Amino acid sequence: MSDNSSTKPLPDVASIAHSAQKASRKLAVLSGETRKATLLAIADALEGNGDRILAANAKDCVAAAKLLSSGEMTQALFSRLGIKASGIREMAARVREVANLPDPLGKRLAATELDHGLILHKESCPLGVIAVVFESRPDVLPQVASLALKSGNAVLLKGGAEAANSNETLVDIWRETLRNSPDIPRESIHLLQSRSDVLELLHLQGDVDLLIPRGSKEFVAFMEQNSRIPVLGHGEGICHVFVDRAADLNKAVSVTLDSKVQYPAACNSVETLLVHQDIALTFLPIVVAELKKANVEVRGCPRVLALFPEEKLVPAIELDWSTEYSDTILSVKIVDSLEQGLEHIRKYGSKHTECIVTEDQGAAERFLQEVDAASVFHNASTRFADGYRYGLGAEVGISNGKLHARGPMGIEGLTTYKYKLRGNGHIVSEYSSGVRHFKHKTLG
């Protein structure tokens, strides 16, 4: 990371975070209807400013095309950058989806009568201020911002430099719309400008409640190692499709192609295809032919290469099994058994999304139970691992971890809870002395 702190000193970033923290306190007490109405207005504003968004994105794409041609940007990153008119409509639709979700705040999660007149409630509430660092895809911004507002959180956003114009325009439209919602402070959303801003964020414990980096495994690890703020990393996707000996060939081909080709740059696209040896001779010629039609580079293990002496497939090396390509490349390996397939996934998987294609229910259930991943599928494309497709409205990211949130992280992942105890002069000494006794009765 380069350090541009001379152009943006620490107090500026600190004051931004502090203003967001103040704004979050106002958001936390707003009615659900106010947050919903504001999001619906923002969705309309995005569509109403479509030409403005497209013009800003065109500037980013022109600059990015030069980086692509010089090799300074990958095709996968470039493909995530562009926005079409249909994309703006989809942005707005996603914001409306979030707006129309049930209010996540003030939900009574549990109620316990500790004693007569002493009632304990567990209720959902916002986290406060979340900071999300992402690259390239401008459509991430309205998704994240809508989830934050719906859940009563202020948000600090840092997109990649390649999407600077697009992101700035989207935030400008968002904040302009907030002028018509006097109850919601414009300071509830901020766009940070430089990598040095991110470095400064790492030290703002107290004003920032959660960091969500969406990037490489190395970047997530850097954030975790250099901040005392909780970090929930958007997980890398080394996803597998395992074609079992009892697979339906048509389903196997369809699921494999969709998992790889539908959007190769996504973190939930498949990177390794594992094929049971009993079906390899029948299945692989069909799927490899279809992958080649889709311009997918196939990298095969020695047993795969032996089946295609005339195809000149690329030999897979050890590094391929642990690589997230985010591109039209697929590693393919023949395994002896379901056990060997499970072992490969345990060794190389990133605990993101894994799939088995089989008509054997016993094998399917074993796979679903034994595979340790945020999402585990049977006869379905890995591309379904998405907040919108799960009915969450959108997602802030996908977590491969096991604490707080796992898998596509929607509104619930941006809330926590507090205990509210209501009594009538109750004191602990009466219970410790035996004068009074707890009931601990669960209430409906």
Short mmCIF file of C-alpha atoms in Angstrom, two decimals:
data_model
loop_
_atom_site.label_atom_id
_atom_site.label_comp_id
_atom_site.label_asym_id
_atom_site.label_seq_id
_atom_site.Cartn_x
_atom_site.Cartn_y
_atom_site.Cartn_z
CA MET A 1 0.00 0.00 0.00
CA SER A 2 1.20 3.49 -0.80
CA ASP A 3 0.97 6.12 1.91
CA ASN A 4 -0.69 9.35 0.82
CA SER A 5 -1.22 10.61 4.37
CA SER A 6 0.40 13.93 3.46
CA THR A 7 -2.59 14.78 1.29
CA LYS A 8 -5.19 13.62 3.80
CA PRO A 9 -4.04 13.86 7.41
CA LEU A 10 -5.38 11.68 10.18
CA PRO A 11 -7.68 14.29 11.78
CA ASP A 12 -9.76 14.49 8.58
CA VAL A 13 -10.44 10.76 8.51
CA ALA A 14 -10.96 10.71 12.26
CA SER A 15 -13.49 13.54 12.04
CA ILE A 16 -15.32 11.74 9.23
CA ALA A 17 -15.60 8.61 11.36
CA HIS A 18 -16.66 10.66 14.38
CA SER A 19 -19.40 12.39 12.40
CA ALA A 20 -20.58 8.98 11.17
CA GLN A 21 -20.71 7.74 14.75
CA LYS A 22 -22.90 10.72 15.72
CA ALA A 23 -25.13 10.06 12.70
CA SER A 24 -25.45 6.39 13.65
CA ARG A 25 -27.01 7.37 16.99
CA LYS A 26 -29.75 9.23 15.13
CA LEU A 27 -30.30 6.35 12.71
CA ALA A 28 -30.69 3.90 15.58
CA VAL A 29 -33.84 5.61 16.86
CA LEU A 30 -35.55 6.26 13.52
CA SER A 31 -38.76 4.45 12.72
CA GLY A 32 -38.67 1.59 10.27
CA GLU A 33 -41.09 3.47 8.03
CA THR A 34 -38.75 6.45 7.78
CA ARG A 35 -35.82 4.24 6.75
CA LYS A 36 -37.99 2.40 4.24
CA ALA A 37 -39.40 5.57 2.65
CA THR A 38 -35.92 7.05 2.31
CA LEU A 39 -34.58 3.95 0.59
CA LEU A 40 -37.49 3.96 -1.86
CA ALA A 41 -36.74 7.60 -2.65
CA ILE A 42 -33.06 6.75 -3.20
CA ALA A 43 -34.02 3.95 -5.61
CA ASP A 44 -36.07 6.44 -7.63
CA ALA A 45 -33.17 8.89 -7.59
CA LEU A 46 -30.75 6.28 -8.95
CA GLU A 47 -33.04 5.60 -11.90
CA GLY A 48 -33.71 9.31 -12.38
CA ASN A 49 -29.97 10.01 -12.60
CA GLY A 50 -29.14 7.11 -14.91
CA ASP A 51 -27.42 9.24 -17.57
CA ARG A 52 -25.29 10.89 -14.92
CA ILE A 53 -24.18 7.51 -13.54
CA LEU A 54 -23.43 6.13 -17.00
CA ALA A 55 -21.36 9.20 -17.91
CA ALA A 56 -19.26 8.85 -14.75
CA ASN A 57 -18.80 5.14 -15.34
CA ALA A 58 -17.74 5.76 -18.94
CA LYS A 59 -14.86 7.90 -17.66
CA ASP A 60 -13.76 5.08 -15.38
CA CYS A 61 -13.98 2.51 -18.16
CA VAL A 62 -11.92 4.62 -20.58
CA ALA A 63 -9.15 4.97 -18.01
CA ALA A 64 -9.39 1.30 -17.07
CA ALA A 65 -9.14 0.19 -20.71
CA LYS A 66 -5.68 1.73 -20.86
CA LEU A 67 -4.67 -0.15 -17.72
CA LEU A 68 -6.07 -3.36 -19.21
CA SER A 69 -4.12 -2.96 -22.43
CA SER A 70 -0.90 -2.28 -20.52
CA GLY A 71 -1.40 -5.31 -18.29
CA GLU A 72 -1.89 -3.22 -15.13
CA MET A 73 -5.48 -4.46 -14.73
CA THR A 74 -6.86 -7.96 -15.14
CA GLN A 75 -9.76 -8.78 -17.44
CA ALA A 76 -11.70 -10.04 -14.43
CA LEU A 77 -11.36 -6.70 -12.64
CA PHE A 78 -12.25 -4.78 -15.80
CA SER A 79 -15.36 -6.88 -16.36
CA ARG A 80 -16.65 -5.93 -12.90
CA LEU A 81 -16.33 -2.21 -13.58
CA GLY A 82 -18.82 -1.50 -16.35
CA ILE A 83 -22.38 -0.30 -15.74
CA LYS A 84 -25.17 -0.58 -18.31
CA ALA A 85 -28.62 1.01 -18.27
CA SER A 86 -30.01 -2.36 -17.20
CA GLY A 87 -27.48 -2.36 -14.36
CA ILE A 88 -28.87 0.91 -13.01
CA ARG A 89 -32.36 -0.55 -13.05
CA GLU A 90 -31.02 -3.56 -11.18
CA MET A 91 -29.30 -1.31 -8.62
CA ALA A 92 -32.59 0.44 -7.96
CA ALA A 93 -34.45 -2.86 -7.77
CA ARG A 94 -31.98 -4.16 -5.19
CA VAL A 95 -32.42 -1.02 -3.08
CA ARG A 96 -36.20 -1.47 -3.23
CA GLU A 97 -35.81 -5.13 -2.23
CA VAL A 98 -33.90 -4.04 0.86
CA ALA A 99 -36.40 -1.27 1.61
CA ASN A 100 -39.27 -3.75 1.59
CA LEU A 101 -37.61 -6.28 3.89
CA PRO A 102 -38.98 -6.55 7.44
CA ASP A 103 -37.48 -4.04 9.85
CA PRO A 104 -34.52 -5.78 11.52
CA LEU A 105 -34.38 -3.43 14.51
CA GLY A 106 -36.23 -3.71 17.79
CA LYS A 107 -37.02 -7.38 17.22
CA ARG A 108 -37.63 -9.22 20.48
CA LEU A 109 -35.27 -12.17 20.33
CA ALA A 110 -36.01 -13.51 23.79
CA ALA A 111 -37.92 -12.60 26.95
CA THR A 112 -37.30 -13.98 30.43
CA GLU A 113 -39.08 -13.31 33.70
CA LEU A 114 -36.22 -13.30 36.19
CA ASP A 115 -38.63 -12.71 39.04
CA HIS A 116 -41.98 -11.07 39.62
CA GLY A 117 -41.74 -7.58 38.10
CA LEU A 118 -38.19 -8.16 36.80
CA ILE A 119 -38.35 -8.80 33.06
CA LEU A 120 -35.34 -9.23 30.75
CA HIS A 121 -35.71 -8.65 27.01
CA LYS A 122 -33.13 -9.39 24.32
CA GLU A 123 -33.66 -7.06 21.34
CA SER A 124 -31.90 -6.45 18.04
CA CYS A 125 -30.10 -3.14 17.46
CA PRO A 126 -27.58 -1.65 14.99
CA LEU A 127 -23.83 -2.17 15.16
CA GLY A 128 -23.16 1.57 14.75
CA VAL A 129 -20.58 2.45 12.04
CA ILE A 130 -19.38 -0.07 9.48
CA ALA A 131 -16.52 0.53 7.06
CA VAL A 132 -16.51 -1.45 3.81
CA VAL A 133 -13.50 -1.58 1.49
CA PHE A 134 -14.19 -3.02 -1.97
CA GLU A 135 -12.76 -2.94 -5.48
CA SER A 136 -14.05 -2.24 -8.96
CA ARG A 137 -17.78 -3.14 -8.89
CA PRO A 138 -19.71 0.14 -8.42
CA ASP A 139 -22.97 -1.79 -7.90
CA VAL A 140 -21.58 -2.89 -4.53
CA LEU A 141 -21.97 0.65 -3.23
CA PRO A 142 -25.79 0.97 -3.31
CA GLN A 143 -26.13 -2.61 -2.06
CA VAL A 144 -23.98 -1.94 0.98
CA ALA A 145 -25.38 1.52 1.64
CA SER A 146 -28.98 0.29 1.48
CA LEU A 147 -28.30 -2.54 3.92
CA ALA A 148 -26.57 -0.12 6.26
CA LEU A 149 -29.43 2.38 6.24
CA LYS A 150 -32.11 -0.30 6.58
CA SER A 151 -30.29 -1.70 9.63
CA GLY A 152 -29.72 1.75 11.18
CA ASN A 153 -25.96 1.86 10.63
CA ALA A 154 -23.79 4.65 9.27
CA VAL A 155 -21.35 3.52 6.59
CA LEU A 156 -17.87 4.47 5.41
CA LEU A 157 -17.13 3.26 1.89
CA LYS A 158 -13.82 2.91 0.10
CA GLY A 159 -13.97 1.66 -3.48
CA GLY A 160 -11.15 1.00 -5.86
CA ALA A 161 -9.47 3.93 -7.64
CA GLU A 162 -10.58 2.41 -10.96
CA ALA A 163 -14.24 3.19 -10.07
CA ALA A 164 -13.66 6.59 -8.45
CA ASN A 165 -15.99 8.60 -10.72
CA SER A 166 -18.78 6.02 -10.55
CA ASN A 167 -18.61 5.72 -6.77
CA GLU A 168 -18.44 9.46 -6.19
CA THR A 169 -21.50 10.03 -8.37
CA LEU A 170 -23.48 7.31 -6.61
CA VAL A 171 -22.69 8.75 -3.18
CA ASP A 172 -23.50 12.27 -4.38
CA ILE A 173 -26.94 11.11 -5.57
CA TRP A 174 -27.48 9.27 -2.28
CA ARG A 175 -26.60 12.32 -0.17
CA GLU A 176 -28.64 14.67 -2.37
CA THR A 177 -31.69 12.48 -1.76
CA LEU A 178 -31.09 12.61 1.99
CA ARG A 179 -31.67 16.38 1.87
CA ASN A 180 -35.36 15.54 1.49
CA SER A 181 -35.21 13.31 4.59
CA PRO A 182 -34.35 15.74 7.41
CA ASP A 183 -34.38 12.96 10.01
CA ILE A 184 -31.50 11.16 8.32
CA PRO A 185 -28.14 12.99 8.49
CA ARG A 186 -26.04 13.15 5.33
CA GLU A 187 -23.10 12.13 7.51
CA SER A 188 -24.58 8.63 7.65
CA ILE A 189 -22.71 7.83 4.42
CA HIS A 190 -19.15 8.81 3.50
CA LEU A 191 -16.85 7.93 0.61
CA LEU A 192 -13.17 7.69 1.46
CA GLN A 193 -10.70 8.58 -1.24
CA SER A 194 -7.32 6.94 -0.81
CA ARG A 195 -5.51 3.89 0.46
CA SER A 196 -4.01 6.00 3.19
CA ASP A 197 -7.57 6.65 4.41
CA VAL A 198 -7.93 2.91 4.91
CA LEU A 199 -4.69 2.78 6.88
CA GLU A 200 -5.98 5.56 9.11
CA LEU A 201 -9.30 3.80 9.59
CA LEU A 202 -7.53 0.87 11.16
CA HIS A 203 -6.73 3.01 14.21
CA LEU A 204 -10.20 4.48 14.77
CA GLN A 205 -11.44 2.03 17.37
CA GLY A 206 -14.34 3.65 19.17
CA ASP A 207 -15.83 5.40 16.15
CA VAL A 208 -15.79 2.44 13.73
CA ASP A 209 -17.51 -0.73 14.95
CA LEU A 210 -16.83 -3.17 12.12
CA LEU A 211 -14.42 -3.37 9.17
CA ILE A 212 -15.47 -5.39 6.12
CA PRO A 213 -12.69 -5.78 3.53
CA ARG A 214 -13.76 -7.25 0.19
CA GLY A 215 -10.53 -8.28 -1.47
CA SER A 216 -7.77 -10.84 -1.54
CA LYS A 217 -6.99 -13.19 1.31
CA GLU A 218 -3.78 -11.23 1.85
CA PHE A 219 -5.64 -7.91 2.12
CA VAL A 220 -8.14 -9.33 4.62
CA ALA A 221 -5.26 -10.71 6.68
CA PHE A 222 -3.52 -7.31 6.58
CA MET A 223 -6.64 -5.64 7.97
CA GLU A 224 -7.00 -8.25 10.71
CA GLN A 225 -3.37 -7.97 11.74
CA ASN A 226 -3.23 -4.18 11.79
CA SER A 227 -6.44 -3.15 13.54
CA ARG A 228 -8.11 -3.66 16.88
CA ILE A 229 -11.48 -3.02 15.24
CA PRO A 230 -13.38 -6.27 14.56
CA VAL A 231 -12.80 -7.40 10.96
CA LEU A 232 -15.26 -9.51 9.01
CA GLY A 233 -13.47 -10.38 5.78
CA HIS A 234 -15.33 -10.99 2.55
CA GLY A 235 -14.07 -14.48 1.83
CA GLU A 236 -12.10 -15.65 -1.16
CA GLY A 237 -13.91 -18.21 -3.23
CA ILE A 238 -12.03 -21.39 -4.00
CA CYS A 239 -15.24 -23.25 -4.77
CA HIS A 240 -15.62 -26.83 -5.99
CA VAL A 241 -18.15 -28.86 -7.92
CA PHE A 242 -17.86 -32.58 -7.19
CA VAL A 243 -19.47 -34.82 -9.82
CA ASP A 244 -20.27 -38.07 -8.05
CA ARG A 245 -20.39 -41.52 -9.61
CA ALA A 246 -24.22 -41.38 -9.43
CA ALA A 247 -24.54 -37.96 -11.08
CA ASP A 248 -27.09 -37.17 -13.77
CA LEU A 249 -24.84 -36.16 -16.69
CA ASN A 250 -27.14 -33.42 -17.96
CA LYS A 251 -27.38 -31.86 -14.50
CA ALA A 252 -23.63 -32.19 -14.03
CA VAL A 253 -22.82 -30.39 -17.28
CA SER A 254 -25.41 -27.67 -16.66
CA VAL A 255 -24.34 -27.03 -13.05
CA THR A 256 -20.63 -27.00 -13.98
CA LEU A 257 -21.10 -24.55 -16.85
CA ASP A 258 -23.31 -22.19 -14.89
CA SER A 259 -20.95 -22.29 -11.90
CA LYS A 260 -18.00 -21.29 -14.10
CA VAL A 261 -19.33 -19.35 -17.09
CA GLN A 262 -22.36 -17.38 -15.85
CA TYR A 263 -20.05 -14.82 -14.19
CA PRO A 264 -16.45 -16.07 -13.87
CA ALA A 265 -15.24 -13.01 -11.91
CA ALA A 266 -17.59 -13.68 -8.97
CA CYS A 267 -16.26 -15.11 -5.73
CA ASN A 268 -18.88 -17.88 -5.92
CA SER A 269 -17.86 -19.16 -9.34
CA VAL A 270 -16.33 -22.64 -9.37
CA GLU A 271 -12.55 -22.90 -9.61
CA THR A 272 -12.05 -26.68 -9.39
CA LEU A 273 -14.10 -29.52 -10.86
CA LEU A 274 -13.69 -32.86 -9.09
CA VAL A 275 -14.91 -35.94 -10.98
CA HIS A 276 -15.40 -39.45 -9.62
CA GLN A 277 -13.28 -41.95 -11.58
CA ASP A 278 -16.30 -44.19 -12.29
CA ILE A 279 -17.97 -41.46 -14.35
CA ALA A 280 -14.94 -39.61 -15.71
CA LEU A 281 -14.66 -41.43 -19.04
CA THR A 282 -18.29 -40.65 -19.87
CA PHE A 283 -18.66 -37.20 -18.35
CA LEU A 284 -15.38 -35.44 -19.03
CA PRO A 285 -15.48 -35.51 -22.87
CA ILE A 286 -18.92 -33.90 -22.77
CA VAL A 287 -18.14 -31.20 -20.21
CA VAL A 288 -14.70 -30.35 -21.61
CA ALA A 289 -16.24 -29.83 -25.05
CA GLU A 290 -18.84 -27.49 -23.58
CA LEU A 291 -16.24 -25.61 -21.56
CA LYS A 292 -14.11 -25.11 -24.65
CA LYS A 293 -17.13 -23.72 -26.54
CA ALA A 294 -17.41 -21.18 -23.70
CA ASN A 295 -13.68 -20.32 -24.07
CA VAL A 296 -12.80 -21.78 -20.67
CA GLU A 297 -9.18 -22.85 -20.25
CA VAL A 298 -9.14 -26.33 -18.74
CA ARG A 299 -6.20 -27.26 -16.50
CA GLY A 300 -6.15 -30.97 -15.86
CA CYS A 301 -4.46 -33.39 -13.49
CA PRO A 302 -2.37 -36.17 -15.17
CA ARG A 303 -5.37 -38.54 -15.28
CA VAL A 304 -7.45 -35.88 -17.05
CA LEU A 305 -4.66 -35.12 -19.51
CA ALA A 306 -4.39 -38.81 -20.35
CA LEU A 307 -8.04 -38.83 -21.47
CA PHE A 308 -7.41 -35.98 -23.92
CA PRO A 309 -4.07 -36.61 -25.68
CA GLU A 310 -5.15 -34.57 -28.69
CA GLU A 311 -6.70 -31.63 -26.84
CA LYS A 312 -3.46 -30.13 -25.51
CA LEU A 313 -5.02 -29.25 -22.18
CA VAL A 314 -2.93 -27.21 -19.73
CA PRO A 315 -1.32 -29.39 -17.04
CA ALA A 316 -2.53 -28.40 -13.56
CA ILE A 317 0.19 -27.68 -11.03
CA GLU A 318 -0.06 -27.72 -7.23
CA LEU A 319 -0.73 -23.98 -7.09
CA ASP A 320 -3.86 -24.37 -9.25
CA TRP A 321 -5.74 -26.24 -6.54
CA SER A 322 -5.46 -23.26 -4.17
CA THR A 323 -5.97 -20.47 -6.71
CA GLU A 324 -9.03 -18.26 -7.06
CA TYR A 325 -8.89 -17.49 -10.78
CA SER A 326 -11.93 -15.19 -11.01
CA ASP A 327 -11.59 -15.83 -14.73
CA THR A 328 -12.49 -18.35 -17.46
CA ILE A 329 -10.06 -20.97 -16.12
CA LEU A 330 -11.06 -24.24 -14.47
CA SER A 331 -8.88 -26.88 -12.79
CA VAL A 332 -10.14 -30.43 -13.25
CA LYS A 333 -9.16 -33.46 -11.18
CA ILE A 334 -10.25 -37.09 -11.20
CA VAL A 335 -10.67 -38.60 -7.72
CA ASP A 336 -11.06 -42.23 -6.71
CA SER A 337 -13.99 -41.80 -4.34
CA LEU A 338 -16.30 -39.47 -2.45
CA GLU A 339 -13.85 -39.67 0.46
CA GLN A 340 -11.01 -38.44 -1.74
CA GLY A 341 -13.18 -35.63 -3.03
CA LEU A 342 -14.03 -34.57 0.52
CA GLU A 343 -10.37 -34.67 1.48
CA HIS A 344 -9.41 -32.46 -1.48
CA ILE A 345 -12.04 -29.90 -0.47
CA ARG A 346 -10.86 -29.98 3.15
CA LYS A 347 -7.30 -29.33 2.02
CA TYR A 348 -7.84 -26.66 -0.63
CA GLY A 349 -11.31 -25.19 -0.11
CA SER A 350 -11.81 -21.70 1.30
CA LYS A 351 -15.04 -22.61 3.18
CA HIS A 352 -17.06 -20.43 0.80
CA THR A 353 -19.34 -22.60 -1.37
CA GLU A 354 -19.14 -26.28 -2.33
CA CYS A 355 -21.42 -28.41 -4.52
CA ILE A 356 -22.07 -32.10 -5.16
CA VAL A 357 -23.92 -33.36 -8.23
CA THR A 358 -25.42 -36.78 -7.56
CA GLU A 359 -28.64 -38.78 -7.57
CA ASP A 360 -27.41 -40.78 -4.56
CA GLN A 361 -29.20 -39.21 -1.59
CA GLY A 362 -26.86 -40.89 0.87
CA ALA A 363 -23.81 -39.38 -0.82
CA ALA A 364 -25.54 -36.02 -1.02
CA GLU A 365 -26.42 -35.97 2.68
CA ARG A 366 -22.92 -37.02 3.65
CA PHE A 367 -21.48 -34.19 1.54
CA LEU A 368 -23.91 -31.63 3.00
CA GLN A 369 -23.09 -32.73 6.55
CA GLU A 370 -19.32 -33.21 6.31
CA VAL A 371 -18.21 -30.30 4.15
CA ASP A 372 -17.20 -27.33 6.30
CA ALA A 373 -18.29 -24.31 4.24
CA ALA A 374 -20.65 -21.37 4.58
CA SER A 375 -22.79 -22.75 1.74
CA VAL A 376 -23.05 -26.40 0.67
CA PHE A 377 -25.21 -27.32 -2.32
CA HIS A 378 -26.69 -30.44 -3.88
CA ASN A 379 -27.43 -30.36 -7.63
CA ALA A 380 -27.34 -26.55 -7.79
CA SER A 381 -24.89 -24.02 -9.21
CA THR A 382 -22.41 -22.41 -6.82
CA ARG A 383 -23.57 -19.06 -8.23
CA PHE A 384 -26.64 -19.27 -5.98
CA ALA A 385 -24.44 -18.27 -3.02
CA ASP A 386 -25.55 -14.65 -3.02
CA GLY A 387 -27.47 -12.41 -0.64
CA TYR A 388 -30.04 -11.37 -3.23
CA ARG A 389 -30.64 -14.95 -4.36
CA TYR A 390 -30.97 -16.05 -0.73
CA GLY A 391 -33.74 -13.49 -0.25
CA LEU A 392 -31.62 -11.15 1.88
CA GLY A 393 -32.25 -8.23 -0.48
CA ALA A 394 -28.51 -7.70 -1.02
CA GLU A 395 -25.27 -8.47 0.76
CA VAL A 396 -22.41 -6.57 2.32
CA GLY A 397 -20.12 -9.48 1.54
CA ILE A 398 -19.72 -13.19 2.07
CA SER A 399 -18.10 -14.41 5.25
CA ASN A 400 -16.25 -17.72 5.37
CA GLY A 401 -15.77 -17.38 9.13
CA LYS A 402 -17.97 -18.81 11.85
CA LEU A 403 -18.41 -15.94 14.31
CA HIS A 404 -21.14 -13.27 14.12
CA ALA A 405 -22.10 -13.87 10.47
CA ARG A 406 -21.48 -16.62 7.93
CA GLY A 407 -22.17 -16.86 4.21
CA PRO A 408 -23.91 -14.01 2.38
CA MET A 409 -24.09 -11.23 4.95
CA GLY A 410 -27.31 -9.27 4.76
CA ILE A 411 -29.22 -7.15 7.22
CA GLU A 412 -29.05 -9.63 10.10
CA GLY A 413 -25.26 -9.57 9.89
CA LEU A 414 -25.29 -5.80 10.44
CA THR A 415 -27.23 -6.02 13.68
CA THR A 416 -26.32 -7.09 17.17
CA TYR A 417 -28.49 -7.16 20.28
CA LYS A 418 -28.81 -5.61 23.68
CA TYR A 419 -30.43 -6.79 26.90
CA LYS A 420 -33.11 -4.56 28.38
CA LEU A 421 -33.97 -5.23 32.00
CA ARG A 422 -37.06 -3.63 33.51
CA GLY A 423 -37.58 -3.88 37.25
CA ASN A 424 -39.15 -2.10 40.18
CA GLY A 425 -36.37 -1.35 42.64
CA HIS A 426 -34.97 -4.89 42.53
CA ILE A 427 -31.55 -5.35 44.13
CA VAL A 428 -29.09 -8.28 43.92
CA SER A 429 -28.43 -8.50 47.67
CA GLU A 430 -31.96 -9.80 48.27
CA TYR A 431 -31.22 -12.74 45.95
CA SER A 432 -27.72 -13.47 47.27
CA SER A 433 -29.07 -13.50 50.85
CA GLY A 434 -31.96 -15.82 49.96
CA VAL A 435 -34.74 -13.31 50.64
CA ARG A 436 -35.87 -13.57 47.04
CA HIS A 437 -35.43 -16.30 44.42
CA PHE A 438 -35.11 -16.22 40.63
CA LYS A 439 -37.84 -17.75 38.47
CA HIS A 440 -35.98 -17.64 35.12
CA LYS A 441 -39.23 -18.25 33.30
CA THR A 442 -39.14 -18.03 29.51
CA LEU A 443 -41.90 -15.80 28.22
CA GLY A 444 -43.62 -16.22 24.87
#
